[in-house]
Coordinates of C-alpha atoms in Angstrom, one line a residue:
X1 CA -13.6 -25.0 -56.2
X2 CA -14.2 -25.8 -52.5
X3 CA -12.2 -28.5 -50.9
X4 CA -14.5 -31.0 -49.3
X5 CA -13.2 -32.5 -46.0
X6 CA -14.4 -36.1 -45.5
X7 CA -16.7 -36.7 -42.4
X8 CA -14.2 -39.2 -40.9
X9 CA -11.4 -36.6 -41.1
X10 CA -13.6 -33.9 -39.6
X11 CA -14.5 -36.2 -36.7
X12 CA -10.9 -37.1 -36.2
X13 CA -9.9 -33.4 -36.0
X14 CA -12.7 -32.7 -33.4
X15 CA -11.7 -35.7 -31.3
X16 CA -8.0 -34.7 -31.4
X17 CA -8.9 -31.2 -30.3
X18 CA -11.1 -32.6 -27.4
X19 CA -8.5 -35.0 -26.2
X20 CA -5.7 -32.4 -26.5
X21 CA -7.5 -30.2 -24.1
X22 CA -6.5 -30.6 -20.4
X23 CA -8.9 -29.8 -17.6
X24 CA -7.4 -29.4 -14.1
X25 CA -8.9 -28.2 -10.8
X26 CA -7.3 -26.5 -7.8
X27 CA -9.2 -26.1 -4.6
X28 CA -8.5 -23.9 -1.6
X29 CA -7.6 -25.7 1.7
X30 CA -11.2 -25.2 2.9
X31 CA -12.6 -26.2 -0.5
X32 CA -14.7 -23.0 -0.9
X33 CA -12.6 -21.5 -3.8
X34 CA -12.2 -23.5 -7.0
X35 CA -9.8 -22.7 -9.8
X36 CA -10.8 -24.5 -13.0
X37 CA -7.9 -24.5 -15.5
X38 CA -8.4 -25.4 -19.2
X39 CA -5.3 -25.9 -21.4
X40 CA -6.1 -25.9 -25.0
X41 CA -4.8 -23.4 -27.6
X42 CA -4.4 -21.1 -24.6
X43 CA -4.1 -21.3 -20.8
X44 CA -7.5 -20.3 -19.4
X45 CA -8.8 -20.4 -15.9
X46 CA -12.2 -19.7 -14.2
X47 CA -12.8 -19.0 -10.5
X48 CA -15.8 -20.1 -8.4
X49 CA -16.4 -19.1 -4.8
X50 CA -18.8 -21.7 -3.3
X51 CA -21.5 -21.9 -5.9
X52 CA -20.9 -18.5 -7.5
X53 CA -18.9 -18.1 -10.8
X54 CA -16.8 -15.0 -10.2
X55 CA -14.5 -15.0 -13.3
X56 CA -14.8 -17.1 -16.4
X57 CA -12.1 -18.2 -18.9
X58 CA -9.5 -15.7 -17.9
X59 CA -6.4 -16.1 -20.1
X60 CA -2.7 -15.6 -19.5
X61 CA 0.4 -15.6 -21.7
X62 CA 3.9 -14.1 -21.8
X63 CA 4.8 -12.6 -25.1
X64 CA 8.6 -12.8 -25.8
X65 CA 10.4 -11.5 -28.8
X66 CA 10.3 -14.7 -30.8
X67 CA 7.5 -16.7 -29.1
X68 CA 4.5 -16.5 -26.9
X69 CA 4.5 -18.6 -23.8
X70 CA 0.9 -19.8 -23.4
X71 CA 0.0 -20.0 -27.1
X72 CA -0.7 -23.7 -28.1
X73 CA 1.0 -24.8 -24.8
X74 CA 2.2 -28.4 -24.5
X75 CA 1.7 -29.6 -20.9
X76 CA 4.5 -31.8 -19.7
X77 CA 3.5 -32.3 -16.0
X78 CA 1.1 -31.0 -13.4
X79 CA 2.0 -31.3 -9.7
X80 CA -0.2 -30.4 -6.7
X81 CA 1.4 -29.6 -3.4
X82 CA 0.2 -28.3 0.0
X83 CA 1.9 -25.7 2.1
X84 CA 1.3 -24.4 5.7
X85 CA 3.7 -22.1 7.5
X86 CA 3.9 -19.2 9.8
X87 CA 5.4 -16.0 8.5
X88 CA 6.9 -13.6 11.1
X89 CA 7.3 -10.2 9.2
X90 CA 9.9 -7.9 10.8
X91 CA 7.6 -4.9 10.2
X92 CA 4.3 -6.4 11.4
X93 CA 1.6 -4.1 10.0
X94 CA -1.3 -6.4 11.0
X95 CA 0.0 -9.5 12.7
X96 CA 3.2 -10.6 14.4
X97 CA 2.5 -14.2 13.1
X98 CA 0.8 -14.7 9.7
X99 CA -0.5 -18.1 8.9
X100 CA 0.1 -18.9 5.2
X101 CA -1.8 -21.9 4.0
X102 CA -2.4 -22.8 0.4
X103 CA -2.7 -25.5 -2.2
X104 CA -0.4 -25.1 -5.3
X105 CA -0.7 -26.5 -8.8
X106 CA 2.6 -26.3 -10.8
X107 CA 2.1 -26.7 -14.5
X108 CA 5.3 -27.4 -16.5
X109 CA 5.2 -26.8 -20.2
X110 CA 7.3 -27.6 -23.2
X111 CA 9.5 -24.7 -24.1
X112 CA 11.1 -23.9 -20.7
X113 CA 8.3 -22.3 -18.8
X114 CA 5.8 -23.1 -16.1
X115 CA 2.8 -21.5 -14.4
X116 CA 2.2 -21.8 -10.7
X117 CA -1.4 -21.4 -9.3
X118 CA -2.0 -21.0 -5.6
X119 CA -5.4 -21.2 -3.9
X120 CA -5.8 -19.8 -0.4
X121 CA -8.9 -19.8 1.7
X122 CA -9.3 -16.1 0.9
X123 CA -8.0 -15.9 -2.6
X124 CA -5.9 -17.1 -5.5
X125 CA -2.7 -16.2 -7.3
X126 CA -0.6 -17.2 -10.2
X127 CA 2.8 -16.5 -11.7
X128 CA 5.0 -17.4 -14.7
X129 CA 8.3 -19.1 -14.2
X130 CA 10.8 -19.3 -17.1
X131 CA 14.0 -21.3 -17.6
X132 CA 15.6 -19.7 -20.7
X133 CA 19.2 -19.2 -21.5
X134 CA 20.6 -15.7 -21.3
X135 CA 18.3 -12.6 -21.3
X136 CA 14.9 -12.4 -22.8
X137 CA 12.8 -9.5 -24.1
X138 CA 9.3 -9.5 -22.8
X139 CA 7.1 -7.7 -25.4
X140 CA 3.9 -7.9 -23.4
X141 CA 2.1 -10.0 -20.8
X142 CA -1.5 -11.0 -21.2
X143 CA -3.5 -10.7 -18.0
X144 CA -7.0 -11.0 -19.3
X145 CA -9.9 -11.1 -16.8
X146 CA -13.5 -11.9 -17.9
X147 CA -16.6 -11.4 -15.8
X148 CA -19.8 -13.4 -16.2
X149 CA -21.9 -10.3 -15.5
X150 CA -21.6 -6.5 -15.2
X151 CA -19.5 -5.8 -12.1
X152 CA -18.5 -2.5 -10.5
X153 CA -14.9 -1.7 -10.3
X154 CA -13.4 0.8 -7.9
X155 CA -10.4 2.1 -9.7
X156 CA -7.8 4.9 -9.7
X157 CA -7.4 6.3 -13.2
X158 CA -4.3 8.3 -14.2
X159 CA -4.0 10.1 -17.4
X160 CA -0.8 8.3 -18.4
X161 CA 1.9 6.0 -17.0
X162 CA 3.5 9.0 -15.4
X163 CA 1.6 9.0 -12.1
X164 CA 2.2 9.2 -8.4
X165 CA -0.9 7.1 -7.7
X166 CA -2.7 10.1 -6.1
X167 CA -5.8 10.3 -8.2
X168 CA -9.2 10.0 -6.6
X169 CA -10.9 6.7 -6.8
X170 CA -13.9 6.3 -9.2
X171 CA -16.4 3.6 -9.8
X172 CA -16.9 2.2 -13.3
X173 CA -19.1 -0.6 -14.7
X174 CA -17.4 -3.4 -16.6
X175 CA -20.0 -3.3 -19.3
X176 CA -19.1 0.2 -20.3
X177 CA -15.6 1.0 -19.0
X178 CA -13.1 1.7 -21.9
X179 CA -11.7 5.1 -21.0
X180 CA -8.3 5.6 -19.4
X181 CA -6.6 2.9 -17.5
X182 CA -6.3 2.0 -13.8
X183 CA -3.5 1.5 -11.4
X184 CA -3.4 -1.4 -9.0
X185 CA -5.1 -2.3 -6.7
X186 CA -8.5 -2.6 -8.2
X187 CA -11.5 -3.6 -6.1
X188 CA -14.0 -5.7 -7.9
X189 CA -17.6 -5.7 -6.7
X190 CA -19.8 -8.5 -8.2
X191 CA -22.9 -6.8 -6.9
X192 CA -23.8 -10.1 -5.2
X193 CA -22.0 -9.5 -1.9
X194 CA -18.7 -10.9 -3.3
X195 CA -15.6 -8.7 -3.7
X196 CA -12.2 -9.3 -5.2
X197 CA -9.1 -7.2 -4.5
X198 CA -6.7 -7.4 -7.5
X199 CA -3.0 -6.6 -7.1
X200 CA 0.5 -8.0 -7.5
X201 CA 3.4 -9.1 -5.3
X202 CA 7.1 -10.0 -5.6
X203 CA 7.6 -7.3 -8.3
X204 CA 11.2 -7.2 -9.3
X205 CA 13.0 -6.3 -12.5
X206 CA 9.7 -5.8 -14.2
X207 CA 7.2 -3.0 -14.8
X208 CA 4.0 -2.4 -12.7
X209 CA 0.8 -3.8 -14.0
X210 CA -2.1 -1.5 -15.1
X211 CA -5.5 -2.4 -16.6
X212 CA -7.9 -1.1 -19.2
X213 CA -11.5 -2.0 -19.6
X214 CA -12.8 -3.5 -22.9
X215 CA -16.4 -2.4 -22.4
X216 CA -17.7 -6.0 -22.6
X217 CA -17.3 -7.2 -19.0
X218 CA -13.6 -7.8 -19.3
X219 CA -10.3 -6.0 -18.4
X220 CA -6.9 -6.4 -20.0
X221 CA -3.4 -5.7 -18.8
X222 CA -1.3 -2.8 -20.0
X223 CA 2.3 -2.0 -19.2
X224 CA 4.7 0.9 -19.6
X225 CA 7.5 0.3 -22.1
X226 CA 11.1 0.1 -20.9
X227 CA 12.8 3.5 -21.3
X228 CA 16.1 3.6 -23.2
X229 CA 17.1 7.3 -23.1
X230 CA 16.3 10.3 -20.9
X231 CA 16.4 14.1 -21.2
X232 CA 16.5 16.9 -18.6
X233 CA 13.3 17.8 -16.8
X234 CA 14.0 20.2 -14.0
X235 CA 15.8 19.5 -10.7
X236 CA 13.8 16.5 -9.6
X237 CA 13.1 14.3 -12.6
X238 CA 14.0 13.1 -16.1
X239 CA 11.8 12.9 -19.1
X240 CA 11.8 9.7 -21.3
X241 CA 13.1 10.5 -24.8
X242 CA 13.2 7.0 -26.2
X243 CA 11.3 3.8 -25.3
X244 CA 12.0 0.2 -26.2
X245 CA 9.5 -1.9 -28.0
X246 CA 9.5 -4.3 -25.0
X247 CA 8.2 -3.9 -21.5
X248 CA 11.2 -5.7 -19.9
X249 CA 14.6 -7.1 -20.7
X250 CA 15.4 -9.5 -18.0
X251 CA 17.0 -12.8 -17.1
X252 CA 15.6 -15.8 -18.9
X253 CA 15.6 -17.9 -15.8
X254 CA 13.4 -16.3 -13.2
X255 CA 10.0 -16.1 -11.5
X256 CA 7.7 -13.3 -12.6
X257 CA 5.4 -11.2 -10.3
X258 CA 2.4 -12.9 -8.7
X259 CA -1.0 -11.7 -9.9
X260 CA -3.4 -12.2 -7.0
X261 CA -7.1 -11.8 -6.1
X262 CA -8.3 -11.6 -2.5
X263 CA -11.8 -13.1 -2.6
X264 CA -14.4 -12.6 0.1
X265 CA -18.1 -12.1 0.9
X266 CA -17.3 -10.2 4.0
X267 CA -15.7 -6.7 3.7
X268 CA -13.9 -7.2 7.1
X269 CA -11.7 -9.9 5.5
X270 CA -10.2 -7.3 3.2
X271 CA -9.0 -5.2 6.1
X272 CA -7.4 -8.3 7.6
X273 CA -5.7 -9.7 4.4
X274 CA -2.0 -10.2 4.1
X275 CA -1.7 -11.5 0.6
X276 CA 1.1 -9.2 -0.5
X277 CA 3.3 -10.5 2.3
X278 CA 2.3 -14.2 1.7
X279 CA 3.5 -13.9 -1.9
X280 CA 6.6 -11.7 -1.4
X281 CA 10.2 -12.8 -1.4
X282 CA 11.8 -13.5 2.0
X283 CA 13.9 -10.8 3.6
X284 CA 17.4 -10.2 2.2
X285 CA 18.5 -8.5 5.4
X286 CA 20.0 -11.1 7.7
X287 CA 20.0 -9.0 10.9
X288 CA 17.3 -6.3 10.7
X289 CA 17.5 -5.2 14.3
X290 CA 18.8 -1.8 13.3
X291 CA 15.5 -1.0 11.5
X292 CA 13.3 0.9 13.9
X293 CA 9.7 1.7 12.8
X294 CA 8.0 4.5 14.6
X295 CA 6.4 7.9 14.5
X296 CA 7.9 11.2 13.2
X297 CA 7.2 14.9 13.5
X298 CA 7.0 16.6 10.1
X299 CA 7.4 20.2 9.3
X300 CA 6.3 20.6 5.6
X301 CA 2.5 20.3 6.1
X302 CA 2.4 23.0 8.7
X303 CA 5.2 25.0 7.0
X304 CA 7.6 24.9 9.9
X305 CA 5.6 27.6 11.7
X306 CA 5.4 26.9 15.4
X307 CA 4.3 30.0 17.4
X308 CA 3.3 31.1 20.9
X309 CA 4.9 32.2 24.1
X310 CA 7.4 29.4 24.1
X311 CA 8.6 30.3 20.6
X312 CA 11.0 33.2 21.1
X313 CA 12.7 32.9 17.7
X314 CA 11.7 33.5 14.1
X315 CA 10.2 30.2 13.0
X316 CA 10.9 28.7 9.6
X317 CA 13.3 26.3 8.0
X318 CA 16.2 27.1 10.4
X319 CA 18.2 25.6 13.3
X320 CA 16.1 26.8 16.1
X321 CA 12.8 25.7 14.6
X322 CA 14.1 22.2 14.0
X323 CA 15.4 22.0 17.5
X324 CA 11.9 22.9 18.6
X325 CA 10.6 19.9 16.6
X326 CA 13.2 17.7 18.2
X327 CA 12.1 18.8 21.7
X328 CA 8.5 18.0 20.8
X329 CA 9.4 14.6 19.5
X330 CA 11.5 13.9 22.6
X331 CA 8.7 14.9 24.9
X332 CA 6.2 12.6 23.4
X333 CA 8.6 9.7 22.6
X334 CA 8.6 10.1 18.8
X335 CA 11.6 8.3 17.2
X336 CA 12.2 10.8 14.4
X337 CA 11.8 14.2 12.8
X338 CA 11.6 14.5 9.0
X339 CA 13.4 17.4 7.4
X340 CA 11.7 18.1 4.1
X341 CA 12.9 20.2 1.2
X342 CA 15.1 23.1 2.3
X343 CA 17.5 21.2 4.6
X344 CA 20.1 21.3 1.9
X345 CA 21.5 24.3 0.2
X346 CA 20.1 23.0 -3.1
X347 CA 17.9 20.1 -4.2
X348 CA 20.7 18.7 -6.4
X349 CA 23.6 18.6 -3.9
X350 CA 22.9 16.3 -1.0
X351 CA 26.3 16.9 0.7
X352 CA 26.0 20.7 1.4
X353 CA 23.5 21.5 4.1
X354 CA 21.6 24.8 4.2
X355 CA 23.8 26.9 6.6
X356 CA 20.6 28.3 8.3
X357 CA 19.6 24.7 9.2
X358 CA 23.0 23.2 10.3
X359 CA 22.1 19.5 9.9
X360 CA 25.2 18.3 11.7
X361 CA 24.2 20.3 14.9
X362 CA 20.7 18.9 14.6
X363 CA 22.0 15.3 14.3
X364 CA 24.1 15.9 17.5
X365 CA 21.1 17.5 19.3
X366 CA 18.8 14.8 18.2
X367 CA 21.1 12.1 19.4
X368 CA 21.2 13.8 22.8
X369 CA 17.4 13.7 22.9
X370 CA 17.1 10.2 21.4
X371 CA 15.4 11.5 18.2
X372 CA 16.7 10.5 14.8
X373 CA 16.9 12.7 11.7
X374 CA 15.3 11.7 8.4
X375 CA 16.2 13.7 5.2
X376 CA 14.1 14.4 2.1
X377 CA 15.6 14.0 -1.3
X378 CA 14.5 13.9 -4.9
X379 CA 15.0 10.5 -6.6
X380 CA 17.1 12.1 -9.3
X381 CA 19.6 13.5 -6.7
X382 CA 19.8 10.0 -5.2
X383 CA 20.3 8.4 -8.6
X384 CA 23.1 10.9 -9.3
X385 CA 24.8 10.3 -5.9
X386 CA 24.2 6.7 -4.9
X387 CA 27.2 7.1 -2.5
X388 CA 25.2 9.5 -0.3
X389 CA 23.9 6.5 1.8
X390 CA 27.5 5.9 3.0
X391 CA 27.9 9.6 3.7
X392 CA 24.6 9.8 5.5
X393 CA 25.5 6.9 7.7
X394 CA 28.7 8.6 8.6
X395 CA 26.7 11.7 9.5
X396 CA 24.3 9.8 11.7
X397 CA 21.2 10.0 9.6
X398 CA 18.6 7.3 10.3
X399 CA 16.5 7.3 7.1
X400 CA 15.7 9.0 3.8
X401 CA 12.4 10.2 2.3
X402 CA 12.8 9.9 -1.5
X403 CA 10.3 11.8 -3.7
X404 CA 8.9 12.4 -7.2
X405 CA 9.6 9.0 -8.9
X406 CA 6.1 9.2 -10.5
X407 CA 6.9 6.3 -12.8
X408 CA 6.6 2.5 -12.6
X409 CA 8.4 1.2 -15.7
X410 CA 11.1 -1.5 -15.4
X411 CA 13.9 1.0 -15.0
X412 CA 12.1 2.7 -12.1
X413 CA 11.1 -0.5 -10.4
X414 CA 14.7 -1.5 -10.4
X415 CA 15.6 1.9 -9.0
X416 CA 13.5 1.2 -5.9
X417 CA 15.4 -2.0 -5.4
X418 CA 18.8 -0.4 -5.9
X419 CA 17.9 2.3 -3.3
X420 CA 16.7 -0.4 -0.9
X421 CA 19.9 -2.3 -1.2
X422 CA 22.3 0.6 -0.8
X423 CA 20.3 2.0 2.1
X424 CA 20.3 -1.4 3.8
X425 CA 24.1 -1.7 3.3
X426 CA 24.4 1.5 5.3
X427 CA 21.6 0.8 7.8
X428 CA 19.2 3.5 6.6
X429 CA 15.5 3.1 6.2
X430 CA 13.5 4.4 3.2
X431 CA 10.1 6.2 2.9
X432 CA 9.2 6.4 -0.8
X433 CA 7.0 9.4 -1.8
X434 CA 5.8 10.2 -5.3
X435 CA 5.6 6.4 -5.5
X436 CA 3.7 3.5 -6.9
X437 CA 1.9 1.1 -4.6
X438 CA 3.7 -1.6 -2.5
X439 CA 4.2 -4.9 -4.3
X440 CA 6.4 -7.0 -1.9
X441 CA 9.8 -5.2 -2.0
X442 CA 9.1 -3.9 1.5
X443 CA 9.3 -7.5 2.8
X444 CA 12.3 -8.4 0.7
X445 CA 14.0 -5.3 2.2
X446 CA 12.2 -4.4 5.4
X447 CA 14.2 -1.2 5.7
X448 CA 11.5 0.2 3.3
X449 CA 9.1 1.4 6.0
X450 CA 6.5 3.0 3.8
X451 CA 5.3 4.3 0.4
X452 CA 3.1 7.3 -0.3
X453 CA 1.3 6.3 -3.5
X454 CA -1.9 7.7 -2.1
X455 CA -4.1 10.7 -2.2
X456 CA -3.0 11.8 1.3
X457 CA -3.5 14.7 3.6
X458 CA -0.9 16.9 1.9
X459 CA -3.7 17.4 -0.7
X460 CA -5.4 19.6 1.9
X461 CA -9.0 20.2 0.9
X462 CA -8.7 17.7 -1.9
X463 CA -8.5 14.9 0.6
X464 CA -12.1 13.9 1.3
X465 CA -13.2 11.1 3.7
X466 CA -15.5 9.8 0.8
X467 CA -12.3 8.9 -1.0
X468 CA -10.2 8.0 2.0
X469 CA -12.8 5.4 3.1
X470 CA -11.6 3.3 0.2
X471 CA -8.0 3.3 1.4
X472 CA -8.3 0.6 4.1
X473 CA -10.0 -1.7 1.5
X474 CA -7.7 -0.9 -1.4
X475 CA -4.4 1.0 -1.2
X476 CA -3.6 0.2 2.5
X477 CA -4.8 -3.3 2.0
X478 CA -1.8 -4.1 -0.2
X479 CA 0.9 -2.5 1.9
X480 CA 2.2 0.4 4.1
X481 CA 0.8 3.8 3.3
X482 CA 2.2 7.2 4.2
X483 CA -0.9 9.3 4.4
X484 CA 0.6 11.8 6.8
X485 CA -2.4 12.1 9.3
X486 CA -2.7 14.1 12.5
X487 CA -4.4 17.4 11.8
X488 CA -5.5 19.4 14.8
X489 CA -7.7 21.8 12.7
X490 CA -10.7 19.9 11.5
X491 CA -13.5 21.0 9.2
X492 CA -16.5 19.7 7.4
X493 CA -16.1 19.9 3.6
X494 CA -18.6 22.7 3.0
X495 CA -16.7 25.0 5.3
X496 CA -13.2 24.2 4.4
X497 CA -10.9 27.2 4.1
X498 CA -7.3 26.7 4.9
X499 CA -3.7 26.8 3.6
X500 CA -0.3 26.5 5.1
X501 CA 0.9 27.5 7.7
X502 CA -2.7 27.1 9.0
X503 CA -3.2 23.8 7.3
X504 CA -6.4 21.9 8.1
X505 CA -8.1 18.6 7.2
X506 CA -11.6 17.5 6.2
X507 CA -13.2 15.2 8.8
X508 CA -13.7 15.5 12.5
X509 CA -11.0 15.5 15.2
X510 CA -12.0 12.0 16.2
X511 CA -11.6 10.9 12.6
X512 CA -8.1 12.2 12.5
X513 CA -7.2 10.4 15.7
X514 CA -8.7 7.2 14.4
X515 CA -6.5 7.3 11.3
X516 CA -3.5 6.4 13.4
X517 CA -5.1 3.1 14.3
X518 CA -6.9 2.3 11.0
X519 CA -4.1 3.3 8.6
X520 CA -0.9 1.3 8.5
X521 CA 2.6 2.5 8.0
X522 CA 6.1 1.6 9.3
X523 CA 6.7 5.3 9.8
X524 CA 3.7 7.3 10.8
X525 CA 4.0 11.1 10.5
X526 CA 2.4 13.6 12.8
X527 CA 1.8 16.2 10.2
X528 CA 0.6 19.2 12.2
X529 CA 2.3 21.9 14.2
X530 CA 3.8 21.1 17.6
X531 CA 2.1 24.2 18.8
X532 CA -1.3 22.7 18.2
X533 CA -0.3 19.4 19.6
X534 CA 0.8 21.1 22.8
X535 CA -2.6 22.9 22.9
X536 CA -4.4 19.6 22.6
X537 CA -2.6 17.4 25.1
X538 CA -5.2 14.7 25.5
X539 CA -5.4 14.1 21.8
X540 CA -1.6 14.2 21.4
X541 CA -1.1 11.8 24.2
X542 CA -3.4 9.3 22.5
X543 CA -1.9 9.7 19.0
X544 CA 1.7 9.3 20.2
X545 CA 0.7 6.2 22.2
X546 CA -0.5 4.4 19.1
X547 CA 2.1 1.8 17.8
X548 CA 3.1 1.5 14.2
X549 CA 3.4 -2.3 14.2
X550 CA 0.9 -4.7 15.6
X551 CA 0.6 -8.2 17.1
X552 CA -3.0 -8.8 16.0
X553 CA -5.7 -7.1 13.9
X554 CA -9.4 -7.7 14.1
X555 CA -11.9 -6.0 11.8
X556 CA -15.1 -5.2 13.7
X557 CA -17.3 -3.4 11.2
X558 CA -16.6 -2.8 7.5
X559 CA -18.4 -1.6 4.4
X560 CA -16.2 -0.7 1.5
X561 CA -16.1 3.1 1.0
X562 CA -18.5 3.8 3.9
X563 CA -17.2 2.7 7.3
X564 CA -14.3 0.8 8.8
X565 CA -13.8 -0.1 12.5
X566 CA -10.8 -2.1 13.5
X567 CA -9.3 -3.3 16.8
X568 CA -5.5 -3.8 17.0
X569 CA -3.4 -5.3 19.7
X570 CA 0.2 -4.5 20.7
X571 CA 1.4 -6.7 23.6
X572 CA -1.5 -6.5 26.2
X573 CA -3.0 -3.2 25.0
X574 CA -5.8 -2.9 22.4
X575 CA -6.6 0.1 20.3
X576 CA -9.8 0.7 18.3
X577 CA -10.1 3.1 15.3
X578 CA -13.3 3.8 13.4
X579 CA -13.9 6.1 10.4
X580 CA -16.8 6.8 8.2
X581 CA -17.7 8.8 5.1
X582 CA -20.3 11.6 4.8
X583 CA -23.3 9.9 3.4
X584 CA -25.2 9.7 6.7
X585 CA -25.6 12.3 9.4
X586 CA -24.8 9.9 12.1
X587 CA -23.8 6.2 12.2
X588 CA -24.9 4.4 15.3
X589 CA -22.9 1.1 15.5
X590 CA -22.6 -1.6 18.1
X591 CA -19.3 -3.5 18.5
X592 CA -18.6 -6.5 20.7
X593 CA -15.4 -6.7 22.8
X594 CA -15.2 -10.4 22.5
X595 CA -11.5 -10.1 21.5
X596 CA -10.6 -9.2 25.1
X597 CA -9.2 -11.9 27.4
X598 CA -11.9 -13.6 29.5
X599 CA -11.8 -13.1 33.2
X600 CA -10.0 -9.7 33.1
X601 CA -11.3 -6.2 33.8
X602 CA -10.1 -3.4 31.4
X603 CA -10.1 0.4 31.4
X604 CA -11.2 1.9 28.1
X605 CA -10.5 5.5 27.2
X606 CA -12.2 6.7 24.0
X607 CA -12.6 9.7 21.9
X608 CA -15.9 10.2 20.0
X609 CA -17.5 12.9 17.9
X610 CA -19.1 15.6 19.9
X611 CA -22.7 16.6 19.6
X612 CA -21.9 19.4 17.2
X613 CA -19.2 17.6 15.2
X614 CA -21.4 17.3 12.2
X615 CA -21.1 21.1 11.7
X616 CA -18.1 22.0 13.9
X617 CA -15.7 19.2 13.2
X618 CA -13.4 20.2 16.1
X619 CA -16.0 19.0 18.6
X620 CA -15.1 15.7 20.4
X621 CA -15.7 14.0 23.8
X622 CA -13.2 12.0 25.8
X623 CA -14.6 9.4 28.2
X624 CA -13.3 6.5 30.3
X625 CA -15.3 3.4 31.2
X626 CA -14.7 -0.1 32.6
X627 CA -15.2 -3.0 30.2
X628 CA -14.7 -6.8 29.9
X629 CA -14.9 -9.6 27.3
X630 CA -18.3 -9.8 25.7
X631 CA -19.4 -6.2 26.4
X632 CA -21.2 -4.5 23.6
X633 CA -20.4 -0.8 23.3
X634 CA -21.9 1.9 21.1
X635 CA -19.8 3.6 18.5
X636 CA -21.5 6.7 17.2
X637 CA -19.9 8.7 14.4
X638 CA -21.2 11.8 12.7
X639 CA -20.7 12.4 8.9
X640 CA -17.0 12.3 8.1
X641 CA -16.5 11.3 11.6
X642 CA -14.4 8.9 13.7
X643 CA -13.9 7.0 16.9
X644 CA -10.6 6.2 18.7
X645 CA -10.0 4.2 21.8
X646 CA -7.3 2.4 23.9
X647 CA -8.1 -0.5 26.2
X648 CA -5.7 -1.5 29.0
X649 CA -5.9 -4.3 31.6
X650 CA -6.5 -3.2 35.2

């Protein structure tokens, strides 16, 4: 027998539900971005940019062992605040002074938790905040994003959570994507001239966020489980033998990572964004003056194989070869050389140098030449010998390159921070390879100069400009990126034939030179052989003059995945870098020099693709002209080509 509900009771239930629902609105400072938050049986939010609905009824929750924060939430208070400040990052990848201006809505809920939303003029972000006693087990976090129409997503899809973030980018449609998952960042193209860059910041004691598609215009978060036990897996890693049923066991009183979206209808704004920095924790290093960003000569890519009339020794991983690299670095003002695998007698013992190399003599020689030594290590060796930072400081080492983490679960995220802390105690910088993407730790500990986490040039013929043209808009847009540029042997893809020691890159010579301006890293490697740099003195002089930190960045031309041209200033000198993919035979662009100071005359020296660079990628032209504010200049790039320039006041 069916139970009949009286009409008055039914109306009462409906009215109770309606009145229980809370609708709140948060606007960006300029009023163009609107976040509409609906609190009912869940916490939902929608995002509009001007009149365009970009995301609809996204939902968020934090699933703990015994409760779900965000399920039937009871709102206690809602407070809106405004903030405007200037951030001065010690490692200034884009700007020496970053304006951070936003409106915040802090929602406090019954049950000891809150959610903070922030709206900037170029995006939005939110984070969970908990106030629970003791530790909590986070079983899952719901980051559910719903799109009103079929969008294109530019994604990087690993086969599992064990990944070094080096897969090629692919493009999927939200109405069909269900296979595999994606790392962050994800670039969302609404197909209506709007783009959203999705990533995270202030990641600490928590796993990295991944996403999967649902096939119905929505994506959902997935996380690696917390590892509990490990087994042997060679000399440079461990395999996980037991996982927890939770993704994180952490303090009950804390802030959680920010989930953010950069939102724009102009691709140039993605190149200029600083959202990871704006949401990161403040630096824990009180006096960072010992941290010295800069360029480094690197031997691995060219297999430590200098040659020629000035190389009167057997080259290789030995003392004389490394002294040759130090001499090269000293000649061109490079701060460092990086000594990759082979400097130690074994990969598992960081205290016993290879006798053929004699690290201590190289440290002495480098100090004499004002060139610092950076040593490569596996993460496992560092984990097993965390006291090595103290030893390396005593030796006189300046930094470490740590490799093969290839994971981003809570344990490994915490490992990054432990390394940063121990390195900072001993005034060593860190370059993470085999790494996940930056997520704010590099600002909390600015001795982290860079991360790999990219399909970089060490992939040789597998590094195509058609993939690398997404990097300024995705991977490098969220933080420093150790791509290892600087090839002096350049080829177009159909003619690529190369391997170490005669390593080569795809793209033109001007393309390679431009990468030093376009790509951002606190430590920027010169990957090629000193012999080839000596044979190309004009190119080498330009490359080694490019700073690794900047006072100002101005995007000049940008189309995601196709072309990027930027101007960057250090003191009173401007550099321009432009790169393009291979979809067109030649790109003929015009750029305006309106960023130059009015009333001054400037000398501009530039490198452009030569007339035959579309087939013979080594072809380039170097020219010098006089310019001033407001001048319009031509930037012509062949397929997979580039453009590089330096502008100095007369």
